[in-house]
Short mmCIF file of C-alpha atoms and ligand atoms in Angstrom, two decimals:
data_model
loop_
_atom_site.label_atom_id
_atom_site.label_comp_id
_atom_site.label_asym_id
_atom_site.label_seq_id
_atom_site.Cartn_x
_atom_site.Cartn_y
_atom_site.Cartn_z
CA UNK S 1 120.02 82.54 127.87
CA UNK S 2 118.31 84.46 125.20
CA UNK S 3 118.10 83.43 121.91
CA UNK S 4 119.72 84.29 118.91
CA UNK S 5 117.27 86.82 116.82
CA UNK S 6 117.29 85.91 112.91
CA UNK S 7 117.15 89.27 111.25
CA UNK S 8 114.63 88.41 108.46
CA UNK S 9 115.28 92.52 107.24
CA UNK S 10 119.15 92.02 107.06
CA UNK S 11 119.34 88.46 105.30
CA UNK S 12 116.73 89.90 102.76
CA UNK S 13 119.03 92.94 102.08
CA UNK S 14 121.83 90.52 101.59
CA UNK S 15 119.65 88.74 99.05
CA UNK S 16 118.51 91.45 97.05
CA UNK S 17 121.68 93.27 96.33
CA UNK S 18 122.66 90.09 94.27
CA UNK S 19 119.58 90.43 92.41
CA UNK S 20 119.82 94.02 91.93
CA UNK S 21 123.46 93.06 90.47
CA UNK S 22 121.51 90.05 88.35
CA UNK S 23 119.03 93.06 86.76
CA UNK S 24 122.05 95.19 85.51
CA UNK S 25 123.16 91.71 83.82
CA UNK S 26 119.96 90.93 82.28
CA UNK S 27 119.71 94.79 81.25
CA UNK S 28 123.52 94.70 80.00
CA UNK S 29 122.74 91.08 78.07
CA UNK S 30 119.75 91.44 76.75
CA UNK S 31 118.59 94.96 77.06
CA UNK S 32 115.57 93.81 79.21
CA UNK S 33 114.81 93.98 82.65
CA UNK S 34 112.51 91.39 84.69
CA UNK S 35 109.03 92.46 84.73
CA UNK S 36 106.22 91.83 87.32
CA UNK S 37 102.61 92.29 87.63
CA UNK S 38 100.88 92.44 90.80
CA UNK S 39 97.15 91.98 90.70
CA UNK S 40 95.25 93.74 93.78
CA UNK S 41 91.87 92.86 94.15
CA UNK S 42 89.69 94.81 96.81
CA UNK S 43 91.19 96.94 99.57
CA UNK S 44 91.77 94.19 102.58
CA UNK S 45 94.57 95.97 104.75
CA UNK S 46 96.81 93.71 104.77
CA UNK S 47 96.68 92.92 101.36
CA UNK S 48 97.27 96.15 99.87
CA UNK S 49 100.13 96.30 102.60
CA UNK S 50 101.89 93.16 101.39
CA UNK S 51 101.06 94.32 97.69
CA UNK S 52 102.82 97.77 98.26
CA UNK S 53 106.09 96.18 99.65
CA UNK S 54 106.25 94.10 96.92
CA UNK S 55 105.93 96.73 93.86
CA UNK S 56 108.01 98.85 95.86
CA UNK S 57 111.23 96.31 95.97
CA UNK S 58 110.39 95.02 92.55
CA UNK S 59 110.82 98.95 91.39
CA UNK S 60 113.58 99.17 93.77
CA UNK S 61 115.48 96.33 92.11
CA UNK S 62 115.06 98.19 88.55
CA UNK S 63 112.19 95.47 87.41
CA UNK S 64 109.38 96.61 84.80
CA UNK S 65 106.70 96.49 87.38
CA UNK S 66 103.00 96.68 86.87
CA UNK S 67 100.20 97.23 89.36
CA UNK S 68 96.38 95.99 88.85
CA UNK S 69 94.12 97.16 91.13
CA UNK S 70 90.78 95.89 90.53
CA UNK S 71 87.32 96.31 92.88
CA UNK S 72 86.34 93.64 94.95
CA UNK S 73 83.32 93.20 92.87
CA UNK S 74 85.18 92.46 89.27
CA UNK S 75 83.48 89.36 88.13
CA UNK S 76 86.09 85.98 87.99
CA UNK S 77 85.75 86.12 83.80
CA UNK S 78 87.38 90.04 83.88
CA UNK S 79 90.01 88.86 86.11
CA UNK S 80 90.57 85.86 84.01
CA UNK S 81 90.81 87.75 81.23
CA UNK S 82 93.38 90.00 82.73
CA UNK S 83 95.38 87.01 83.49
CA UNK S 84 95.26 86.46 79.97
CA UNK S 85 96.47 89.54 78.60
CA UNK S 86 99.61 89.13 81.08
CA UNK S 87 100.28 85.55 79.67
CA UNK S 88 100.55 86.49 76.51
CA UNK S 89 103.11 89.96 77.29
CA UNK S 90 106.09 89.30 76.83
CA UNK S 91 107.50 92.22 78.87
CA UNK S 92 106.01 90.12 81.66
CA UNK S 93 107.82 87.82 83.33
CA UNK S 94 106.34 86.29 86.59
CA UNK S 95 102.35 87.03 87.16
CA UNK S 96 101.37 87.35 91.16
CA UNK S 97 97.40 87.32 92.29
CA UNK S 98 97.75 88.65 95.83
CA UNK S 99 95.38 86.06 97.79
CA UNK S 100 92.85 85.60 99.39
CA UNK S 101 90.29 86.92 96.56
CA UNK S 102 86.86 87.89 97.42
CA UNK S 103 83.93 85.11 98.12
CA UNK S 104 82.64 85.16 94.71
CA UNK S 105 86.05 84.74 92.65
CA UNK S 106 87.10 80.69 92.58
CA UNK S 107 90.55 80.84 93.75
CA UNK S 108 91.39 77.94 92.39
CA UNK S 109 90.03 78.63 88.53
CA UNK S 110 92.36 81.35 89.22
CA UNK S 111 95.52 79.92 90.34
CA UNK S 112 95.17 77.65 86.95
CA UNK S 113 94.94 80.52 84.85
CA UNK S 114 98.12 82.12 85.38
CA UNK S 115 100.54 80.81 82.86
CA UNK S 116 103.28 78.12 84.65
CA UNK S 117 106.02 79.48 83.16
CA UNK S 118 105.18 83.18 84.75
CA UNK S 119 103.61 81.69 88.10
CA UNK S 120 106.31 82.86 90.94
CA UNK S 121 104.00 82.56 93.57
CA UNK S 122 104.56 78.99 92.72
CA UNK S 123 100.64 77.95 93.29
CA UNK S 124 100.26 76.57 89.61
CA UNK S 125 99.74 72.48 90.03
CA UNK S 126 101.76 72.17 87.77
CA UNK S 127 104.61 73.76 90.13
CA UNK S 128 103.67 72.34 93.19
CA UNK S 129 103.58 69.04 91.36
CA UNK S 130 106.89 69.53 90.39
CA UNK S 131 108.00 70.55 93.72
CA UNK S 132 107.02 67.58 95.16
CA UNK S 133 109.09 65.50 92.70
CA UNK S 134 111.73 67.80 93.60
CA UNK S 135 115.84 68.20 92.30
CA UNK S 136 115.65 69.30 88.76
CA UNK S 137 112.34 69.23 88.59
CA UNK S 138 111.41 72.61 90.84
CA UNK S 139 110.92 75.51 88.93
CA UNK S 140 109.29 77.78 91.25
CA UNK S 141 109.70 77.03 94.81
CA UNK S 142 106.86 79.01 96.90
CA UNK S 143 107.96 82.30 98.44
CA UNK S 144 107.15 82.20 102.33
CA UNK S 145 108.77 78.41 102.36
CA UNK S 146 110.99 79.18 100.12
CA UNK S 147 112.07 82.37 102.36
CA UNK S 148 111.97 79.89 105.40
CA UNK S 149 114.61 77.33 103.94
CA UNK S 150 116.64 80.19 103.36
CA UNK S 151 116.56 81.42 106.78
CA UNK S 152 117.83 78.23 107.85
CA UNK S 153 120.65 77.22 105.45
CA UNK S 154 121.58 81.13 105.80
CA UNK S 155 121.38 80.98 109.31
CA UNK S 156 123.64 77.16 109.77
CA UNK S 157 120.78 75.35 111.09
CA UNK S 158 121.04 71.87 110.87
CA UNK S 159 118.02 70.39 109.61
CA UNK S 160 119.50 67.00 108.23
CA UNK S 161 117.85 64.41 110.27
CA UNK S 162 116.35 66.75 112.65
CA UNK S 163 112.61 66.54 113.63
CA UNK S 164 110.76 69.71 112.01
CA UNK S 165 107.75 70.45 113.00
CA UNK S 166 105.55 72.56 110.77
CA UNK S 167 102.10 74.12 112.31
CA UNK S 168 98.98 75.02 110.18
CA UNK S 169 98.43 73.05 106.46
CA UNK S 170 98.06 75.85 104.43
CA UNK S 171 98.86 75.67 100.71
CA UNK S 172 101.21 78.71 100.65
CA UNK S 173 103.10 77.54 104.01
CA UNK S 174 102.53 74.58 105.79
CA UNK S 175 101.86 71.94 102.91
CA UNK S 176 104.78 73.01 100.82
CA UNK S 177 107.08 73.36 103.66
CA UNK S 178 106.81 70.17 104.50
CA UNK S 179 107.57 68.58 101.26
CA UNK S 180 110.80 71.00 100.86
CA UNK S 181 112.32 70.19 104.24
CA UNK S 182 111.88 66.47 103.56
CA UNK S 183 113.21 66.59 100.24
CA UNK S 184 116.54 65.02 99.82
CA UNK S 185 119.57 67.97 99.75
CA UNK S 186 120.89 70.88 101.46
CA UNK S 187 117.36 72.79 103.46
CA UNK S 188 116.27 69.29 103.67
CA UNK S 189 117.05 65.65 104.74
CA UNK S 190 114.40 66.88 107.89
CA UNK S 191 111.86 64.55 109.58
CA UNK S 192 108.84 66.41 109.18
CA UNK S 193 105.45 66.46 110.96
CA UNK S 194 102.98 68.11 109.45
CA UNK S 195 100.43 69.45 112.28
CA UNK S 196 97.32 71.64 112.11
CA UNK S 197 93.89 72.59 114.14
CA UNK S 198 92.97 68.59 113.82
CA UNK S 199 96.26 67.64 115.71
CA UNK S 200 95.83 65.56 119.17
CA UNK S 201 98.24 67.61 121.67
CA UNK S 202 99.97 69.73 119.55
CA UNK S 203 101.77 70.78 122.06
CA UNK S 204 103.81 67.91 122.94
CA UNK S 205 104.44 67.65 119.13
CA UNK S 206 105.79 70.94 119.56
CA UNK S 207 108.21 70.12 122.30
CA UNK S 208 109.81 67.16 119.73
CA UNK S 209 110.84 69.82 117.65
CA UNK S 210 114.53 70.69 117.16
CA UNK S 211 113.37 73.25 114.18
CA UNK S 212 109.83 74.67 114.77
CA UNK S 213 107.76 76.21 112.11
CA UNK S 214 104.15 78.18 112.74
CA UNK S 215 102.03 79.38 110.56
CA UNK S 216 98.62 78.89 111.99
CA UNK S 217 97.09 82.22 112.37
CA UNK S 218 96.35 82.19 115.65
CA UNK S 219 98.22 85.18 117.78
CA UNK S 220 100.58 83.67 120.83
CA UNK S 221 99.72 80.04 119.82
CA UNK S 222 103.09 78.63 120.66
CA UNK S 223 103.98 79.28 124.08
CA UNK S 224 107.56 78.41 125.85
CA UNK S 225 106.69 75.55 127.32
CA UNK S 226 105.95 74.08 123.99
CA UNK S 227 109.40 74.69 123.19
CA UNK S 228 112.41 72.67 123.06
CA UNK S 229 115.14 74.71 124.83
CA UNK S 230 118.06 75.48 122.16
CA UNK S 231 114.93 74.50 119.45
CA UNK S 232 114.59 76.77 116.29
CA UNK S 233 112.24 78.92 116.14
CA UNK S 234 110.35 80.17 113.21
CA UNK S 235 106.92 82.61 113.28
CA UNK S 236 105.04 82.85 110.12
CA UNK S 237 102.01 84.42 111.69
CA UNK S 238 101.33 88.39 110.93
CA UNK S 239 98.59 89.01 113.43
CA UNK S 240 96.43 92.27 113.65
CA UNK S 241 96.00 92.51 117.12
CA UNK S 242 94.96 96.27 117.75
CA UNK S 243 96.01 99.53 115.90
CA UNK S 244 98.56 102.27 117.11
CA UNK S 245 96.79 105.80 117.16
CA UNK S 246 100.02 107.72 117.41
CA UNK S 247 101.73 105.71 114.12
CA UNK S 248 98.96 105.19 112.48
CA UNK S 249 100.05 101.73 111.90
CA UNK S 250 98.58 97.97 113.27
CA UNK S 251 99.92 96.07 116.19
CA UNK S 252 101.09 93.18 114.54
CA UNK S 253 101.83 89.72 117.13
CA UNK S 254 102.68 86.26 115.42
CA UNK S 255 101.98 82.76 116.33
CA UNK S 256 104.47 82.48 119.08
CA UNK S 257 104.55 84.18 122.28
CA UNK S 258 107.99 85.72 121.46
CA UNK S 259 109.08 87.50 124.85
CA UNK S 260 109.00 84.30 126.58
CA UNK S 261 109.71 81.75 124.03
CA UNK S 262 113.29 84.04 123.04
CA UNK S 263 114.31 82.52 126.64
CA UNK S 264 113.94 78.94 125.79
CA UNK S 265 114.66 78.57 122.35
CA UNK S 266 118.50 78.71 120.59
CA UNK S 267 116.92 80.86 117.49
CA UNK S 268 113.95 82.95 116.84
CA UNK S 269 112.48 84.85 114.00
CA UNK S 270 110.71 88.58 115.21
CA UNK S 271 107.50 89.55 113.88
CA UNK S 272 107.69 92.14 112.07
CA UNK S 273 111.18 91.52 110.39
CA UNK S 274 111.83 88.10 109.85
CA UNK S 275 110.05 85.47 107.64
CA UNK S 276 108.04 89.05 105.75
CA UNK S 277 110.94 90.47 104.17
CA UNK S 278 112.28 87.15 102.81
CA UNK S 279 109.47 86.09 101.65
CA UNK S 280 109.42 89.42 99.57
CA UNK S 281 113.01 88.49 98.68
CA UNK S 282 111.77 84.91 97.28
CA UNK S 283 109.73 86.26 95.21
CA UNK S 284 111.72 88.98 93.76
CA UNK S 285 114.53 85.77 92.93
CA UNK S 286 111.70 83.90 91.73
CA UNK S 287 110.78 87.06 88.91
CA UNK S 288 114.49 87.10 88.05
CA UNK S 289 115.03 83.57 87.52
CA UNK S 290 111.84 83.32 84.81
CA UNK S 291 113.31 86.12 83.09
CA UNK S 292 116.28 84.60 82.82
CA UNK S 293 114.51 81.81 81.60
CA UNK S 294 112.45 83.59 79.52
CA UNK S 295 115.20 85.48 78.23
CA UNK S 296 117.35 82.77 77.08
CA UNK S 297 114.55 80.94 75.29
CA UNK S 298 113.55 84.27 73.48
CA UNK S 299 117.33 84.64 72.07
CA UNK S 300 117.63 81.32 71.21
CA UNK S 301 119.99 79.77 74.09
CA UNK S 302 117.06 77.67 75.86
N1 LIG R 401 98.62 85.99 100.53
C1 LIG R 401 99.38 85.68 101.62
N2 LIG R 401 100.59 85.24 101.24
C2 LIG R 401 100.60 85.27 99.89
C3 LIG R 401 101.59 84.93 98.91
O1 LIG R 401 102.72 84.49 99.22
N3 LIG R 401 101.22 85.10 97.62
C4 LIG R 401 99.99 85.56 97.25
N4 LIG R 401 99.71 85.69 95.96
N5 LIG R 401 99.05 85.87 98.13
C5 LIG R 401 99.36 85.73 99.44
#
């Protein structure tokens, strides 16, 4: 039997119309809207494609929105500085450097500059330590992950005490993943196994899982027999895999072979359409929450 698809595109719409209704309160309350900069740095394809969908739902949604593009030459201290400049505005609300930067830029100098109070890519180690203590304690939960868990509460997966298996250790998927689904509460309680290019039969790993996460980067990793039939199913990969002359658009695959694994599994995410769009969501809630935040401790009710 074939699987149930779980329309990333539709749960995302879902999502944002609450926000939208959230920026008309904000507006109403305070007579300020959530603001967002995105920093672009070179012209990597699929960077500047992510970036675009982003400023266009933030502007969408009503938010002050700001776009940086900067060369892929600018020199780490101009970028810093730019950072600064958006700390410090208080128009500005959640600060996003679209990753990976070029060779010469350290990422991670970076990552600590952006102010942890405006930092809704949640990368700040100050948020990811505080994601790992979890509860009260999150502030910004990452967006792909974060996108991910709501997939699966959204979509009545049961992942207390299941086995979840997450593919590829990344530090905007994989690593934080696996912390959220084993934190105690509802999009956790999960027995998670972290695996990645290092893992000894990955595929048998694979077959353990009742909810299966991959975000390795590697196109048609995951194939059905590495699937637990009924299993979850959920493809982080956004593979470039050839271009469409007629569209004028790539040919994107993920990291599962998805015609044959939509046989054996109980629930699958497409690529395009499923974890993209939430992850955009995420961090659109993410924006609105710190202005909230920020709001409140502006007028005095923090
Ligand atoms: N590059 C790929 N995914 C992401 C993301 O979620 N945030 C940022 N800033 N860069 C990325």
């Amino acid at each position: 039997m074939s699987a149930t698809i779980i329309d990333g595109v539709a749960m995302s719409r879902a999502l944002l119309e609450g926000l939208r209704a959230e920026v008309a309160e904000l507006r109403e309350h305070y007579g300020k809207v959530p603001g967002l900069v995105t920093i672009l740095v070179g012209e990597d394809p699929a960077s500047v494609s992510y970036v675009t969908r982003k400023t266009r739902t933030a502007h969408e949604l009503g938010f002050h929105e700001v776009q940086e593009n900067r060369p892929a030459d600018i020199s780490e201290a101009e970028l810093l500085a730019l950072i600064g400049r958006y700390n410090a505005d208080p128009d500005i609300h959640g600060i996003l450097v679209q990753l990976p930067l070029p060779k010469h830029i350290d990422e991670t100098r970076v990552l600590h500059a952006i102010d942890p109070k405006k930092d809704v890519d949640g990368f700040h180690p100050v948020n990811l330590g505080n994601l790992l203590i979890g509860g009260e304690a999150v502030t910004f939960r990452p967006c792909t992950p974060a996108g991910i868990q709501e997939m699966l509460v959204r979509s009545g997966v049961e992942l207390d005490g299941a086995e979840a298996v997450v593919v590829g250790r990344s530090n905007i998927v994989g690593k934080p993943l696996s912390v959220m689904l084993g934190q105690k509460g509802p999009g956790g309680n999960a027995t998670v196994t972290l695996a990645h290019s290092h893992t000894r039969d990955l595929a048998a790993h694979c077959r353990r899982a009742d909810v299966l996460i991959v975000a390795a980067g590697v196109p048609k990793l995951v194939k059905a027999d590495w699937i637990k039939p009924g299993a979850t199913v959920i493809d982080v990969g956004v593979n470039r895999v050839g271009f469409n002359e007629t569209t004028g658009k790539a040919i994107l695959a993920g990291d599962v072979d998805f015609a044959a694994a939509r046989e054996v599994a109980g629930k699958i995410t497409p690529v395009p359409g499923g974890v993209g769009p939430m992850t955009i969501a995420m961090l659109m809630q993410n924006t609105v929450r710190s202005a909230r935040r920020h709001l409140a401790a502006e007028n005095g009710k923090a």
